[in-house]
Amino acid sequence: MNKTKKQIVFEAAAKLFMEKGYLAASMRELAERVGLEQASSLYNHLKSKEDVLRKICLENADKFIKGIDEIERIKNDPITQIKALIHLHINIAAEDPTSVTVFNDEWRHLSEPYLSDFLAKRRNYENRFKAIIEKGIQTEVFKAIDPTVAFYTILTSVRWIHYWYKPERNISIEKLESDIFDLLVKGLQKE
Amino acid sequence: MNKTKKQIVFEAAAKLFMEKGYLAASMRELAERVGLEQASSLYNHLKSKEDVLRKICLENADKFIKGIDEIERIKNDPITQIKALIHLHINIAAEDPTSVTVFNDEWRHLSEPYLSDFLAKRRNYENRFKAIIEKGIQTEVFKAIDPTVAFYTILTSVRWIHYWYKPERNISIEKLESDIFDLLVKGLQKE
DNA sequence: TGCACACGAACGCACATTCGTTTTTAATAT
DNA sequence: ATATTAAAAACGAATGTGCGTTCGTGTGCA
């Protein structure tokens, strides 16, 4: 099925936001990229520049929330849950790398009240992520290192995968997933 | 010794760049923050907005290059080198978190040829970081996971520490360092 | 007397967005 | 097939705003 012009515009916007950053991306350049002579023509397809950013951020935030909902529901032990969280981050990043990059890097340019909404969702996700790690430490499945350190180190690792992972480097996402899991859970060192 | 006005201006600029992002930071707001009524007055202390960004980026890039220079010179085995790299990242971040944040997040707004210079330095650093990990894998000190995955996962972990590490959380940088080392090298899982 | 600094006006530019108008498209009726 | 119509999309001019920076001038301190 053909993409609507609206879809084309939104995808080009995400790409432009990713490449230049939200503030440096201009509606004039976006127009050019989708074959329009005038930026004003864009407004037949979108409400505003920020509205595009909002949709991208919200969409991805919901993906993560939905993901952790299911992980909490289905998985039980912390190790399997961590594995599932790695899986979640990699899959979302692989599915739409452009969109997840914008989500990750440009959310701070949301204006209120959308910024607060976004941050609330983010905090919610992070707290639940952290709780999984804390549970692992409490039940002595994980090492007795500082939970905050463990949490942020792992979250950071998986949150920025989109920065460097390019599928064409002929490493599959399955291998990527299991390598990251090995590294974070079992450590870099051999025995 | 008292800070010169120039120092005050540069530090306030770094802080402003960090808080709002380089593009969203305005010279008028910077002026206000350092007690000047007019943005034009700033130009007695700095050459241009971008010049401030350049100095911040260059300064930090050199810190990392100098750091890895010494690590290559003094340390021998990959494990000790990784430990030293973690130490390096944490110390640079702790010493001047504001500046390292700007360095890390805003370099892309450098214009040519400074951008290319910066990226060359960055590539240099990353290649040498990666070489250490590859050596560890080749000599079978490290697990046989994909070197690129190992490299980026570790680099990402240490590169974004400034995002979340606040010294007032009463965890010392020594503990932070050893916990991150434990996690990355020995793994999260117990035994 | 000179120098460092602050001021205030001004310049030129790029930006997102609005508006009224024209063109294109596609569905309907002849 | 062709003509009619209404909606969708593109246009181009215009608006207002904020930006970095320059310049000429003034002020106060060494």
Coordinates of C-alpha atoms (C1' of nucleotides) in Angstrom, one line a residue:
Chain A
M1 CA 0.0 0.0 0.0
N2 CA 1.2 3.5 -0.8
K3 CA 2.3 5.9 1.9
T4 CA 0.2 9.0 2.3
K5 CA 1.9 12.3 1.9
K6 CA 1.3 12.8 5.6
Q7 CA 3.3 9.7 6.4
I8 CA 6.1 10.8 4.0
V9 CA 6.3 14.2 5.7
F10 CA 6.4 12.8 9.2
E11 CA 9.1 10.4 8.3
A12 CA 11.2 13.0 6.6
A13 CA 10.7 15.2 9.6
A14 CA 12.0 12.5 11.9
K15 CA 15.0 12.0 9.7
L16 CA 15.7 15.7 9.5
F17 CA 15.4 16.1 13.3
M18 CA 17.8 13.2 13.7
E19 CA 20.3 14.5 11.3
K20 CA 20.4 18.2 12.4
G21 CA 18.7 18.2 15.8
Y22 CA 15.2 19.5 16.3
L23 CA 16.2 23.2 16.7
A24 CA 18.5 23.2 13.7
A25 CA 16.0 21.5 11.5
S26 CA 14.0 24.1 9.5
M27 CA 10.6 23.7 8.0
R28 CA 12.0 25.1 4.8
E29 CA 14.4 22.3 4.5
L30 CA 11.8 19.8 5.4
A31 CA 9.6 21.2 2.6
E32 CA 12.4 20.9 0.1
R33 CA 13.1 17.3 1.1
V34 CA 9.5 16.2 0.4
G35 CA 9.3 18.1 -2.9
L36 CA 7.5 21.2 -1.8
E37 CA 8.6 24.6 -2.8
Q38 CA 7.1 26.4 0.2
A39 CA 7.3 25.6 3.8
S40 CA 3.7 26.9 4.1
S41 CA 2.5 23.9 2.1
L42 CA 3.6 21.6 4.9
Y43 CA 0.8 22.9 7.1
N44 CA -1.7 21.0 5.1
H45 CA -0.2 17.9 6.5
L46 CA 0.9 18.8 10.0
K47 CA -0.2 21.1 12.8
S48 CA 3.1 22.5 13.8
K49 CA 6.8 21.6 14.0
E50 CA 6.5 20.7 17.6
D51 CA 3.5 18.6 17.0
V52 CA 5.6 16.3 15.0
L53 CA 8.1 16.0 17.8
R54 CA 5.4 15.4 20.3
K55 CA 4.0 12.5 18.3
I56 CA 7.5 10.9 17.9
C57 CA 8.2 11.2 21.6
L58 CA 4.8 10.0 22.8
E59 CA 4.8 7.1 20.4
N60 CA 8.1 5.8 21.5
A61 CA 7.5 6.4 25.2
D62 CA 4.3 4.3 24.8
K63 CA 6.3 1.5 23.2
F64 CA 8.6 1.3 26.2
I65 CA 5.8 1.5 28.7
K66 CA 3.9 -1.2 26.9
G67 CA 7.0 -3.3 26.8
I68 CA 7.8 -3.2 30.4
D69 CA 4.1 -3.8 31.2
E70 CA 4.4 -7.1 29.5
I71 CA 7.7 -8.0 31.0
E72 CA 6.4 -7.4 34.5
R73 CA 3.4 -9.5 33.7
I74 CA 5.0 -12.5 32.0
K75 CA 8.5 -12.8 33.4
N76 CA 9.3 -13.5 37.0
D77 CA 13.0 -13.7 37.9
P78 CA 15.2 -10.6 37.5
I79 CA 17.6 -12.3 35.1
T80 CA 14.9 -13.1 32.6
Q81 CA 13.5 -9.7 33.1
I82 CA 16.8 -8.0 32.3
K83 CA 17.2 -10.2 29.3
A84 CA 13.7 -9.1 28.2
L85 CA 14.5 -5.5 28.8
I86 CA 17.6 -5.7 26.6
H87 CA 15.4 -7.4 24.0
L88 CA 12.9 -4.6 24.2
H89 CA 15.4 -1.8 23.7
I90 CA 17.1 -3.5 20.8
N91 CA 13.9 -4.3 19.1
I92 CA 12.5 -0.8 19.4
A93 CA 15.7 0.7 18.2
A94 CA 16.0 -1.8 15.2
E95 CA 12.4 -1.3 14.2
D96 CA 12.6 2.4 13.7
P97 CA 16.0 3.8 14.5
T98 CA 15.3 7.3 13.3
S99 CA 12.2 7.7 15.5
V100 CA 13.9 6.3 18.5
T101 CA 16.9 8.6 18.1
V102 CA 14.7 11.7 18.0
F103 CA 12.8 10.4 21.0
N104 CA 16.0 9.9 22.9
D105 CA 17.8 13.1 22.0
E106 CA 15.2 15.8 21.3
W107 CA 12.5 15.4 23.9
R108 CA 13.9 18.3 25.9
H109 CA 12.6 20.7 23.3
L110 CA 9.0 19.8 24.1
S111 CA 7.2 22.7 25.7
E112 CA 4.9 22.4 28.7
P113 CA 2.7 20.6 29.5
Y114 CA 4.0 18.0 27.1
L115 CA 7.4 18.0 28.6
S116 CA 6.1 17.2 32.1
D117 CA 3.9 14.5 30.7
F118 CA 6.9 13.0 28.9
L119 CA 9.1 13.2 32.0
A120 CA 6.5 11.5 34.1
K121 CA 6.3 8.6 31.7
R122 CA 10.0 8.4 31.6
R123 CA 10.3 8.4 35.3
N124 CA 7.7 5.7 35.5
Y125 CA 9.6 3.5 33.1
E126 CA 12.9 4.1 34.8
N127 CA 11.5 3.4 38.3
R128 CA 10.2 0.1 37.1
F129 CA 13.4 -0.8 35.4
K130 CA 15.3 0.1 38.5
A131 CA 12.9 -2.0 40.7
I132 CA 13.8 -5.1 38.7
I133 CA 17.5 -4.6 39.4
E134 CA 16.9 -3.8 43.0
K135 CA 14.9 -7.0 43.4
G136 CA 17.7 -9.0 41.8
I137 CA 20.2 -7.5 44.2
Q138 CA 17.9 -8.1 47.3
T139 CA 17.3 -11.7 46.4
E140 CA 21.0 -12.1 45.9
V141 CA 20.7 -13.1 42.3
F142 CA 22.8 -10.1 41.4
K143 CA 26.0 -8.8 43.0
A144 CA 25.8 -6.4 45.9
I145 CA 26.8 -3.4 44.0
D146 CA 25.1 0.0 44.3
P147 CA 21.6 -0.4 42.7
T148 CA 21.7 3.0 41.2
V149 CA 25.0 2.5 39.6
A150 CA 23.9 -0.9 38.2
F151 CA 20.6 0.6 37.0
Y152 CA 22.1 3.5 35.2
T153 CA 25.0 1.6 33.7
I154 CA 22.7 -0.9 32.2
L155 CA 20.1 1.6 31.1
T156 CA 22.7 3.7 29.5
S157 CA 24.1 0.8 27.6
V158 CA 20.8 -0.2 26.1
R159 CA 19.4 3.3 25.7
W160 CA 22.2 4.4 23.3
I161 CA 22.4 1.3 21.1
H162 CA 20.8 3.2 18.3
Y163 CA 23.9 5.5 18.3
W164 CA 26.2 2.9 16.9
Y165 CA 24.3 -0.2 15.9
K166 CA 24.0 -0.4 12.1
P167 CA 22.4 -3.7 10.9
E168 CA 24.6 -3.7 7.8
R169 CA 27.6 -4.4 10.0
N170 CA 26.5 -8.0 9.6
I171 CA 25.9 -8.7 13.1
S172 CA 22.3 -9.9 13.6
I173 CA 20.1 -8.5 16.3
E174 CA 20.0 -11.9 17.9
K175 CA 23.7 -12.0 18.3
L176 CA 23.7 -8.3 19.4
E177 CA 21.2 -9.2 22.0
S178 CA 23.0 -12.2 23.4
D179 CA 26.4 -10.4 23.4
I180 CA 25.1 -7.5 25.4
F181 CA 23.4 -9.8 27.8
D182 CA 26.6 -11.8 28.2
L183 CA 28.6 -8.7 28.8
L184 CA 26.3 -7.0 31.2
V185 CA 25.1 -10.0 33.2
K186 CA 28.1 -12.3 33.0
G187 CA 30.9 -9.8 32.5
L188 CA 33.6 -9.1 30.0
Q189 CA 36.2 -11.2 31.7
K190 CA 36.6 -14.8 30.8
E191 CA 36.3 -17.0 34.0
Chain B
M1 CA 42.7 33.9 43.5
N2 CA 39.7 35.7 42.0
K3 CA 38.2 34.5 38.8
T4 CA 38.5 36.9 35.9
K5 CA 35.3 38.1 34.3
K6 CA 36.3 36.1 31.3
Q7 CA 36.4 32.9 33.3
I8 CA 33.0 33.7 34.8
V9 CA 31.5 34.3 31.4
F10 CA 32.9 31.0 30.0
E11 CA 31.7 29.0 32.9
A12 CA 28.3 30.6 32.8
A13 CA 28.2 29.9 29.0
A14 CA 29.0 26.2 29.6
K15 CA 26.3 26.0 32.2
L16 CA 23.8 27.6 29.9
F17 CA 24.7 25.4 27.0
M18 CA 24.3 22.4 29.2
E19 CA 20.9 23.5 30.5
K20 CA 19.3 24.6 27.3
G21 CA 21.4 23.1 24.6
Y22 CA 23.8 25.2 22.5
L23 CA 21.3 26.4 19.9
A24 CA 18.6 27.3 22.5
A25 CA 21.1 29.2 24.6
S26 CA 21.0 32.9 23.7
M27 CA 23.7 35.4 24.2
R28 CA 21.2 37.7 25.7
E29 CA 20.4 35.2 28.5
L30 CA 24.1 34.6 29.0
A31 CA 24.6 38.4 29.5
E32 CA 21.8 38.5 32.0
R33 CA 23.3 35.6 34.0
V34 CA 26.6 37.3 34.4
G35 CA 25.1 40.6 35.3
L36 CA 25.4 42.4 32.0
E37 CA 22.5 44.4 30.6
Q38 CA 23.5 44.0 27.0
A39 CA 24.6 40.9 25.1
S40 CA 27.0 43.2 23.2
S41 CA 29.0 43.6 26.3
L42 CA 29.9 39.9 26.2
Y43 CA 32.1 40.5 23.2
N44 CA 34.7 42.2 25.3
H45 CA 35.3 38.8 26.8
L46 CA 34.7 36.3 24.0
K47 CA 35.1 36.2 20.3
S48 CA 31.9 34.5 19.4
K49 CA 29.3 32.1 20.7
E50 CA 30.8 29.3 18.7
D51 CA 34.3 30.1 20.0
V52 CA 33.2 29.2 23.5
L53 CA 31.8 25.9 22.3
R54 CA 35.0 25.2 20.4
K55 CA 37.1 25.8 23.5
I56 CA 35.0 23.5 25.6
C57 CA 35.0 20.7 23.0
L58 CA 38.7 21.0 22.3
E59 CA 39.7 21.1 25.9
N60 CA 37.8 18.0 26.8
A61 CA 38.9 16.1 23.7
D62 CA 42.5 16.8 24.7
K63 CA 41.8 15.5 28.2
F64 CA 40.7 12.2 26.9
I65 CA 43.5 11.9 24.4
K66 CA 46.1 12.7 27.0
G67 CA 44.5 10.2 29.3
I68 CA 44.6 7.3 26.8
D69 CA 48.2 8.3 25.9
E70 CA 49.2 7.6 29.4
I71 CA 47.2 4.5 29.8
E72 CA 48.8 3.0 26.7
R73 CA 52.2 4.0 28.0
I74 CA 51.9 2.8 31.6
K75 CA 49.5 -0.1 31.7
N76 CA 50.0 -3.4 29.9
D77 CA 47.2 -5.9 30.3
P78 CA 43.8 -5.2 28.9
I79 CA 42.0 -5.5 32.2
T80 CA 44.1 -2.9 33.9
Q81 CA 43.7 -0.7 30.9
I82 CA 39.9 -1.0 31.0
K83 CA 40.0 -0.2 34.7
A84 CA 42.1 2.9 33.9
L85 CA 39.7 4.0 31.1
I86 CA 36.8 3.8 33.5
H87 CA 38.9 5.8 36.0
L88 CA 39.6 8.3 33.3
H89 CA 36.0 8.9 32.2
I90 CA 34.8 9.2 35.8
N91 CA 37.5 11.6 36.8
I92 CA 37.0 13.9 33.9
A93 CA 33.2 13.9 34.4
A94 CA 33.6 14.5 38.1
E95 CA 36.1 17.3 37.7
D96 CA 34.0 19.4 35.5
P97 CA 30.6 17.9 34.8
T98 CA 29.2 20.9 33.1
S99 CA 32.0 21.1 30.6
V100 CA 32.0 17.4 29.8
T101 CA 28.3 17.5 29.2
V102 CA 28.6 20.2 26.6
F103 CA 31.5 18.4 25.0
N104 CA 29.5 15.3 24.8
D105 CA 26.2 16.6 23.7
E106 CA 26.8 19.8 21.7
W107 CA 29.9 19.1 19.5
R108 CA 27.7 18.6 16.5
H109 CA 27.0 22.3 16.3
L110 CA 30.6 23.0 15.6
S111 CA 31.1 24.4 12.1
E112 CA 33.8 23.3 9.7
P113 CA 36.7 22.8 9.8
Y114 CA 36.4 22.5 13.6
L115 CA 33.9 19.8 13.3
S116 CA 36.2 17.6 11.2
D117 CA 39.0 18.2 13.6
F118 CA 36.9 17.2 16.5
L119 CA 35.7 14.1 14.8
A120 CA 39.2 13.1 13.9
K121 CA 40.2 13.3 17.5
R122 CA 37.2 11.4 18.6
R123 CA 37.8 8.7 16.1
N124 CA 41.4 8.4 17.2
Y125 CA 40.3 8.0 20.8
E126 CA 37.7 5.5 20.0
N127 CA 40.0 3.4 17.8
R128 CA 42.5 3.2 20.6
F129 CA 39.8 2.3 23.1
K130 CA 38.6 -0.3 20.8
A131 CA 42.0 -1.7 20.2
I132 CA 42.4 -2.4 23.9
I133 CA 39.2 -4.4 23.9
E134 CA 40.2 -6.3 20.8
K135 CA 43.5 -7.2 22.3
G136 CA 41.8 -8.5 25.4
I137 CA 39.6 -10.7 23.3
Q138 CA 42.4 -11.9 21.1
T139 CA 44.6 -12.9 24.1
E140 CA 41.5 -14.6 25.5
V141 CA 41.5 -12.5 28.6
F142 CA 38.0 -11.4 27.6
K143 CA 35.1 -13.4 26.4
A144 CA 34.8 -14.1 22.7
I145 CA 31.9 -11.7 22.1
D146 CA 31.8 -9.3 19.2
P147 CA 34.5 -6.7 19.8
T148 CA 32.4 -3.9 18.4
V149 CA 29.5 -4.7 20.6
A150 CA 31.8 -4.9 23.7
F151 CA 33.5 -1.7 22.8
Y152 CA 30.4 0.4 22.3
T153 CA 28.6 -1.0 25.2
I154 CA 31.4 -0.2 27.5
L155 CA 32.1 3.2 25.9
T156 CA 28.5 4.1 26.1
S157 CA 28.3 3.1 29.8
V158 CA 31.2 5.4 30.8
R159 CA 30.5 8.1 28.3
W160 CA 27.2 9.0 29.8
I161 CA 28.0 8.8 33.5
H162 CA 27.7 12.6 33.7
Y163 CA 24.0 12.2 32.9
W164 CA 23.1 10.6 36.1
Y165 CA 26.0 10.7 38.5
K166 CA 25.5 13.3 41.2
P167 CA 28.2 13.3 43.9
E168 CA 25.6 14.4 46.5
R169 CA 24.0 11.0 46.2
N170 CA 26.6 10.0 48.7
I171 CA 28.3 7.4 46.7
S172 CA 32.0 8.2 46.3
I173 CA 33.7 8.2 43.0
E174 CA 35.9 5.4 44.2
K175 CA 32.9 3.2 44.9
L176 CA 31.3 4.3 41.6
E177 CA 34.5 3.3 39.8
S178 CA 34.8 -0.1 41.4
D179 CA 31.1 -0.8 41.0
I180 CA 31.1 0.0 37.3
F181 CA 34.3 -2.1 36.9
D182 CA 32.7 -5.0 38.7
L183 CA 29.6 -4.8 36.6
L184 CA 31.2 -4.5 33.2
V185 CA 34.2 -6.8 33.7
K186 CA 32.8 -9.4 36.1
G187 CA 29.1 -9.1 35.3
L188 CA 25.9 -8.3 37.2
Q189 CA 25.2 -11.9 38.1
K190 CA 26.5 -13.3 41.3
E191 CA 29.1 -16.1 41.0
Chain C
dT1 C1' 46.3 59.7 29.0
dG2 C1' 45.0 55.3 28.0
dC3 C1' 42.7 51.0 28.6
dA4 C1' 39.2 47.8 29.9
dC5 C1' 34.7 47.5 30.0
dA6 C1' 29.7 48.4 29.6
dC7 C1' 26.1 50.4 27.0
dG8 C1' 22.3 51.0 23.4
dA9 C1' 21.1 51.3 18.9
dA10 C1' 21.1 49.1 14.7
dC11 C1' 21.8 45.5 11.1
dG12 C1' 20.7 41.6 8.6
dC13 C1' 19.1 37.2 8.8
dA14 C1' 16.5 33.0 9.5
dC15 C1' 12.8 31.2 11.6
dA16 C1' 7.7 29.2 12.3
dT17 C1' 3.4 30.3 11.1
dT18 C1' -1.0 32.7 8.9
dC19 C1' -3.7 34.0 5.2
dG20 C1' -6.0 34.3 0.8
dT21 C1' -5.6 32.4 -3.6
dT22 C1' -4.8 29.2 -7.1
dT23 C1' -4.0 24.7 -8.8
dT24 C1' -4.5 19.8 -8.7
dT25 C1' -7.0 15.7 -7.6
dA26 C1' -10.7 12.7 -7.4
dA27 C1' -15.5 11.6 -7.1
dT28 C1' -20.0 12.4 -8.9
dA29 C1' -23.5 13.3 -12.3
dT30 C1' -24.5 13.8 -17.1
Chain D
dA1 C1' -16.4 9.8 -22.1
dT2 C1' -17.3 14.4 -20.4
dA3 C1' -18.6 18.0 -17.5
dT4 C1' -19.4 19.5 -12.6
dT5 C1' -18.2 20.1 -8.1
dA6 C1' -15.9 20.0 -3.8
dA7 C1' -12.2 18.9 -1.3
dA8 C1' -7.2 18.5 -0.8
dA9 C1' -2.9 20.4 -1.6
dA10 C1' 0.4 23.8 -3.1
dC11 C1' 1.6 28.5 -3.6
dG12 C1' 3.5 33.2 -2.5
dA13 C1' 3.4 37.1 0.1
dA14 C1' 3.4 38.8 4.6
dT15 C1' 3.9 39.0 9.8
dG16 C1' 6.3 39.1 13.8
dT17 C1' 10.0 37.5 16.5
dG18 C1' 14.5 36.4 18.2
dC19 C1' 18.9 35.7 17.0
dG20 C1' 24.4 36.7 16.8
dT21 C1' 27.1 40.3 16.0
dT22 C1' 29.0 45.2 14.9
dC23 C1' 29.8 49.8 15.9
dG24 C1' 30.2 54.2 18.0
dT25 C1' 30.0 56.1 22.4
dG26 C1' 30.4 56.8 27.1
dT27 C1' 32.3 55.7 31.8
dG28 C1' 35.5 54.8 35.4
dC29 C1' 39.7 53.1 36.9
dA30 C1' 45.1 52.8 36.6

